[in-house]
């Protein structure tokens, strides 16, 4: 959600910060601002609205300097307007701050400061942090000490960057708790800081990820990291390989469309290097799984949010079917508070594209506290979900920019498939021939995905059927029940059409009452173990006048005869079929939203990475 960028060095900080913020637009925001140190003063431009508007403000009243911070805000306390936009100044005007997080004890601190005579300029919780720093500056005269003292008073999880006009040679960044990632980019005689890597990748590939409860003191030529008590700690630099060009839209109209099309590549990359087709073997070295450990696992929990949760639902079926280990799948925000029973030899797998989702991280912590081994499946390299885990699988998708997740849904499906085979192999529960078969089934997957992508126009052609539609029902069964959930989520997210997903067998227990000619039904009915059941449920809906749009395998005449429209997909091995069945549904949501003229890559009220509870 909130994005942060900071710069200190010989170059003009303004364009670096503005472009960095632009690279974080995908996170979702409702206002933006920048503060630059210039000739002894701190100058700020900020307002509600898009970064293009901030560019306009800066060209109307230019800012130049060698030290600065910028921010995109997603409102939590106080509506999106200029007053509440970051950066925020302390009352003397000497300290300025940007912040990602929620100050949980905001009311207490606010009242305390107000009683001391502080006159607040905004309705934000953030302002209490900068006012606290101001309070401690009066007694210590050192920005680092004042920041340390202020941070020890605030509750919650935070990332901040701050500077003072009295110490214009440095930025101070801090990270408290698990939300609010902070990464420092190391340059040559200059340094960068950001909430996310894409903001600074254009300038450097040398990154230092700040650990929780640490403060970074960043000057053009140096980086020092301290604890909140002022003890100096060692830091490690990482080399990052993501190509910023990969984060450009290229030939596509929207990132979402581009990312749907990138799924052939992400499938290939997911399989590459991990699958030995000759020996029918899988290797996932980063999970650090030994045969001894694999054989002791009694139970697996999967925790995740949103799209990643739907991938987890498929993962349950894959692991239970292939590796015969019981799996429970939990929405992370529920898991963290439901006091789950975690017995010895349990593994908890967190799935997260960003690796920074607050609820998922908290669920991981809960599992850890109860003695579980932790694995994660993450896309963002170096993210917290990756670092917190004992082992991880990285999704080989590259950065995902569109808020509605697409390629980061199909990649973990294959990761979980690989993991299930590996577990079964190490536990000696998979007959050799079946192992070869399962591994071999992966060979054709990128091509099958490619065939689905080539059929985009067929999906586009039916988008007009949804012109006057305000409700939709998605039905699926078995391994494609999560496809129904994910298809409905895509439609809700970007087209704002209410969509509900149901296991088709449950329709008779309630949703059937909704059916009439105005409720389109999207039936996911590939030729698999559940095909017969889907046929009879489609018949029941048809008999009640529903308009049926089916996802079916090429040549399925029975489904064709029952449906108003069919979106055809090639026959796919059933355990991998959720990878292909979802593609027409991703396109469907995309083209309906496009036809409605909506902001596809940044849908209203949504954020790419939800780093607060
Ligand atoms: C947000 C996004 C969703 C995403 C979910 C989980 O709600 O809008 O698209 O699925 O977070 O994100 P994660 O990064 O943990 O996969």
Short mmCIF file of C-alpha atoms in Angstrom, two decimals, residues 409-595:
data_model
loop_
_atom_site.label_atom_id
_atom_site.label_comp_id
_atom_site.label_asym_id
_atom_site.label_seq_id
_atom_site.Cartn_x
_atom_site.Cartn_y
_atom_site.Cartn_z
CA UNK A 409 -1.76 -17.41 -9.07
CA UNK A 410 -0.71 -20.02 -11.61
CA UNK A 411 2.97 -20.15 -10.56
CA UNK A 412 2.28 -21.37 -7.00
CA UNK A 413 -0.12 -23.99 -8.38
CA UNK A 414 2.85 -25.55 -10.14
CA UNK A 415 5.14 -24.95 -7.16
CA UNK A 416 2.70 -26.89 -4.98
CA UNK A 417 2.49 -29.65 -7.57
CA UNK A 418 6.30 -29.93 -7.57
CA UNK A 419 6.36 -29.90 -3.79
CA UNK A 420 3.72 -32.62 -3.57
CA UNK A 421 5.73 -34.88 -5.89
CA UNK A 422 8.94 -34.19 -3.97
CA UNK A 423 7.28 -34.94 -0.63
CA UNK A 424 5.78 -38.17 -1.95
CA UNK A 425 9.10 -39.21 -3.46
CA UNK A 426 11.05 -38.58 -0.27
CA UNK A 427 8.43 -40.43 1.77
CA UNK A 428 8.60 -43.38 -0.66
CA UNK A 429 4.85 -43.33 -1.14
CA UNK A 430 4.75 -42.67 -4.89
CA UNK A 431 5.00 -45.62 -7.27
CA UNK A 432 7.85 -44.95 -9.72
CA UNK A 433 5.65 -45.13 -12.79
CA UNK A 434 3.21 -42.63 -11.36
CA UNK A 435 6.06 -40.30 -10.45
CA UNK A 436 7.33 -40.40 -14.02
CA UNK A 437 3.82 -39.74 -15.28
CA UNK A 438 3.27 -36.75 -12.97
CA UNK A 439 6.63 -35.26 -13.88
CA UNK A 440 6.10 -35.90 -17.56
CA UNK A 441 2.71 -34.15 -17.45
CA UNK A 442 4.59 -30.92 -16.80
CA UNK A 443 6.27 -31.02 -20.18
CA UNK A 444 3.22 -29.88 -22.10
CA UNK A 445 2.02 -27.35 -19.57
CA UNK A 446 3.59 -24.18 -21.05
CA UNK A 447 2.22 -25.12 -24.44
CA UNK A 448 -1.28 -25.77 -23.06
CA UNK A 449 -1.16 -22.37 -21.38
CA UNK A 450 -0.07 -20.87 -24.72
CA UNK A 451 -3.12 -22.38 -26.44
CA UNK A 452 -5.41 -20.74 -23.84
CA UNK A 453 -3.68 -17.40 -24.36
CA UNK A 454 -4.13 -17.62 -28.12
CA UNK A 455 -7.87 -17.72 -27.53
CA UNK A 456 -8.10 -14.29 -25.93
CA UNK A 457 -10.27 -12.94 -28.76
CA UNK A 458 -12.89 -15.63 -28.16
CA UNK A 459 -13.21 -14.42 -24.58
CA UNK A 460 -13.18 -10.78 -25.62
CA UNK A 461 -16.10 -11.47 -27.95
CA UNK A 462 -18.40 -12.54 -25.14
CA UNK A 463 -17.58 -9.63 -22.80
CA UNK A 464 -20.53 -7.68 -24.21
CA UNK A 465 -22.91 -10.27 -22.71
CA UNK A 466 -22.09 -8.68 -19.35
CA UNK A 467 -22.96 -5.11 -20.28
CA UNK A 468 -26.05 -4.95 -18.06
CA UNK A 469 -25.07 -7.63 -15.61
CA UNK A 470 -24.71 -6.82 -11.93
CA UNK A 471 -24.45 -10.34 -10.43
CA UNK A 472 -22.74 -13.55 -11.49
CA UNK A 473 -22.51 -17.05 -10.09
CA UNK A 474 -19.39 -19.17 -10.60
CA UNK A 475 -19.71 -22.93 -10.11
CA UNK A 476 -16.96 -25.50 -9.91
CA UNK A 477 -16.15 -28.81 -8.25
CA UNK A 478 -13.17 -30.68 -6.93
CA UNK A 479 -9.82 -29.31 -7.98
CA UNK A 480 -11.60 -26.59 -9.96
CA UNK A 481 -13.73 -25.33 -7.14
CA UNK A 482 -10.91 -22.90 -6.22
CA UNK A 483 -10.92 -21.85 -9.91
CA UNK A 484 -14.52 -20.70 -9.38
CA UNK A 485 -13.45 -18.70 -6.30
CA UNK A 486 -10.53 -17.14 -8.12
CA UNK A 487 -12.55 -16.38 -11.27
CA UNK A 488 -15.21 -14.65 -9.18
CA UNK A 489 -12.58 -12.69 -7.26
CA UNK A 490 -11.03 -11.43 -10.50
CA UNK A 491 -14.41 -10.21 -11.72
CA UNK A 492 -15.22 -8.46 -8.43
CA UNK A 493 -11.80 -6.83 -8.17
CA UNK A 494 -11.62 -5.13 -11.52
CA UNK A 495 -15.13 -4.96 -12.99
CA UNK A 496 -16.97 -4.26 -9.69
CA UNK A 497 -19.64 -6.81 -10.65
CA UNK A 498 -20.85 -8.79 -7.68
CA UNK A 499 -19.72 -12.36 -8.23
CA UNK A 500 -20.26 -15.32 -5.98
CA UNK A 501 -18.56 -18.69 -6.24
CA UNK A 502 -20.03 -21.94 -5.03
CA UNK A 503 -19.11 -25.60 -5.05
CA UNK A 504 -21.65 -26.72 -7.63
CA UNK A 505 -22.98 -29.52 -5.40
CA UNK A 506 -24.04 -26.92 -2.83
CA UNK A 507 -26.19 -25.00 -5.29
CA UNK A 508 -29.30 -26.92 -4.31
CA UNK A 509 -28.82 -25.87 -0.69
CA UNK A 510 -29.48 -22.19 -1.27
CA UNK A 511 -28.01 -20.37 -4.28
CA UNK A 512 -30.44 -22.12 -6.63
CA UNK A 513 -33.05 -19.67 -5.32
CA UNK A 514 -31.13 -16.86 -7.05
CA UNK A 515 -31.27 -18.39 -10.49
CA UNK A 516 -33.23 -16.62 -13.21
CA UNK A 517 -32.48 -15.35 -16.69
CA UNK A 518 -30.64 -12.32 -15.32
CA UNK A 519 -28.01 -14.30 -13.45
CA UNK A 520 -25.24 -15.58 -15.71
CA UNK A 521 -23.65 -18.78 -14.48
CA UNK A 522 -20.03 -19.47 -15.21
CA UNK A 523 -19.60 -23.24 -15.00
CA UNK A 524 -16.08 -24.65 -14.82
CA UNK A 525 -16.54 -28.10 -16.29
CA UNK A 526 -13.39 -29.66 -17.74
CA UNK A 527 -13.35 -33.38 -18.50
CA UNK A 528 -12.22 -34.61 -15.11
CA UNK A 529 -13.52 -36.76 -12.25
CA UNK A 530 -16.29 -34.24 -11.60
CA UNK A 531 -17.44 -33.68 -15.19
CA UNK A 532 -20.61 -35.81 -14.88
CA UNK A 533 -21.60 -34.00 -11.71
CA UNK A 534 -21.07 -30.62 -13.35
CA UNK A 535 -23.23 -31.69 -16.27
CA UNK A 536 -26.14 -32.47 -14.00
CA UNK A 537 -25.73 -29.22 -12.10
CA UNK A 538 -25.61 -27.22 -15.32
CA UNK A 539 -28.82 -29.00 -16.37
CA UNK A 540 -30.52 -27.97 -13.14
CA UNK A 541 -29.54 -24.34 -13.64
CA UNK A 542 -30.54 -24.41 -17.31
CA UNK A 543 -33.97 -25.77 -16.39
CA UNK A 544 -34.47 -22.63 -14.29
CA UNK A 545 -33.67 -20.28 -17.15
CA UNK A 546 -30.05 -19.41 -16.30
CA UNK A 547 -27.68 -18.20 -18.98
CA UNK A 548 -24.75 -20.67 -18.95
CA UNK A 549 -21.19 -19.85 -19.92
CA UNK A 550 -19.00 -22.92 -19.58
CA UNK A 551 -15.29 -23.52 -19.46
CA UNK A 552 -14.91 -26.89 -21.16
CA UNK A 553 -12.33 -29.06 -22.88
CA UNK A 554 -12.13 -29.00 -26.66
CA UNK A 555 -14.72 -31.31 -28.20
CA UNK A 556 -16.99 -31.74 -25.18
CA UNK A 557 -20.27 -31.83 -27.11
CA UNK A 558 -22.40 -32.53 -24.06
CA UNK A 559 -21.34 -29.33 -22.30
CA UNK A 560 -21.72 -27.45 -25.58
CA UNK A 561 -25.34 -28.56 -25.99
CA UNK A 562 -26.19 -27.31 -22.49
CA UNK A 563 -24.37 -23.96 -22.65
CA UNK A 564 -25.19 -20.60 -24.19
CA UNK A 565 -21.47 -20.03 -24.74
CA UNK A 566 -18.39 -22.17 -24.22
CA UNK A 567 -14.87 -20.95 -23.58
CA UNK A 568 -12.76 -23.82 -24.86
CA UNK A 569 -9.53 -24.97 -23.29
CA UNK A 570 -7.26 -27.84 -24.27
CA UNK A 571 -7.43 -31.09 -22.32
CA UNK A 572 -4.95 -30.78 -19.43
CA UNK A 573 -3.85 -33.50 -16.94
CA UNK A 574 -6.45 -33.10 -14.22
CA UNK A 575 -4.08 -32.24 -11.36
CA UNK A 576 -2.75 -29.37 -13.49
CA UNK A 577 -6.09 -28.32 -14.94
CA UNK A 578 -6.56 -25.31 -12.59
CA UNK A 579 -3.65 -23.71 -14.46
CA UNK A 580 -5.55 -23.70 -17.74
CA UNK A 581 -9.16 -23.31 -16.54
CA UNK A 582 -8.36 -19.98 -14.86
CA UNK A 583 -6.94 -18.33 -17.99
CA UNK A 584 -10.26 -17.66 -19.80
CA UNK A 585 -11.63 -16.36 -16.49
CA UNK A 586 -8.72 -13.94 -16.10
CA UNK A 587 -9.37 -12.70 -19.65
CA UNK A 588 -13.10 -12.52 -19.02
CA UNK A 589 -12.69 -10.24 -16.00
CA UNK A 590 -10.13 -8.18 -17.91
CA UNK A 591 -12.28 -7.61 -21.00
CA UNK A 592 -15.46 -6.90 -19.05
CA UNK A 593 -13.61 -4.27 -17.00
CA UNK A 594 -11.96 -2.87 -20.13
CA UNK A 595 -15.31 -2.56 -21.87
#
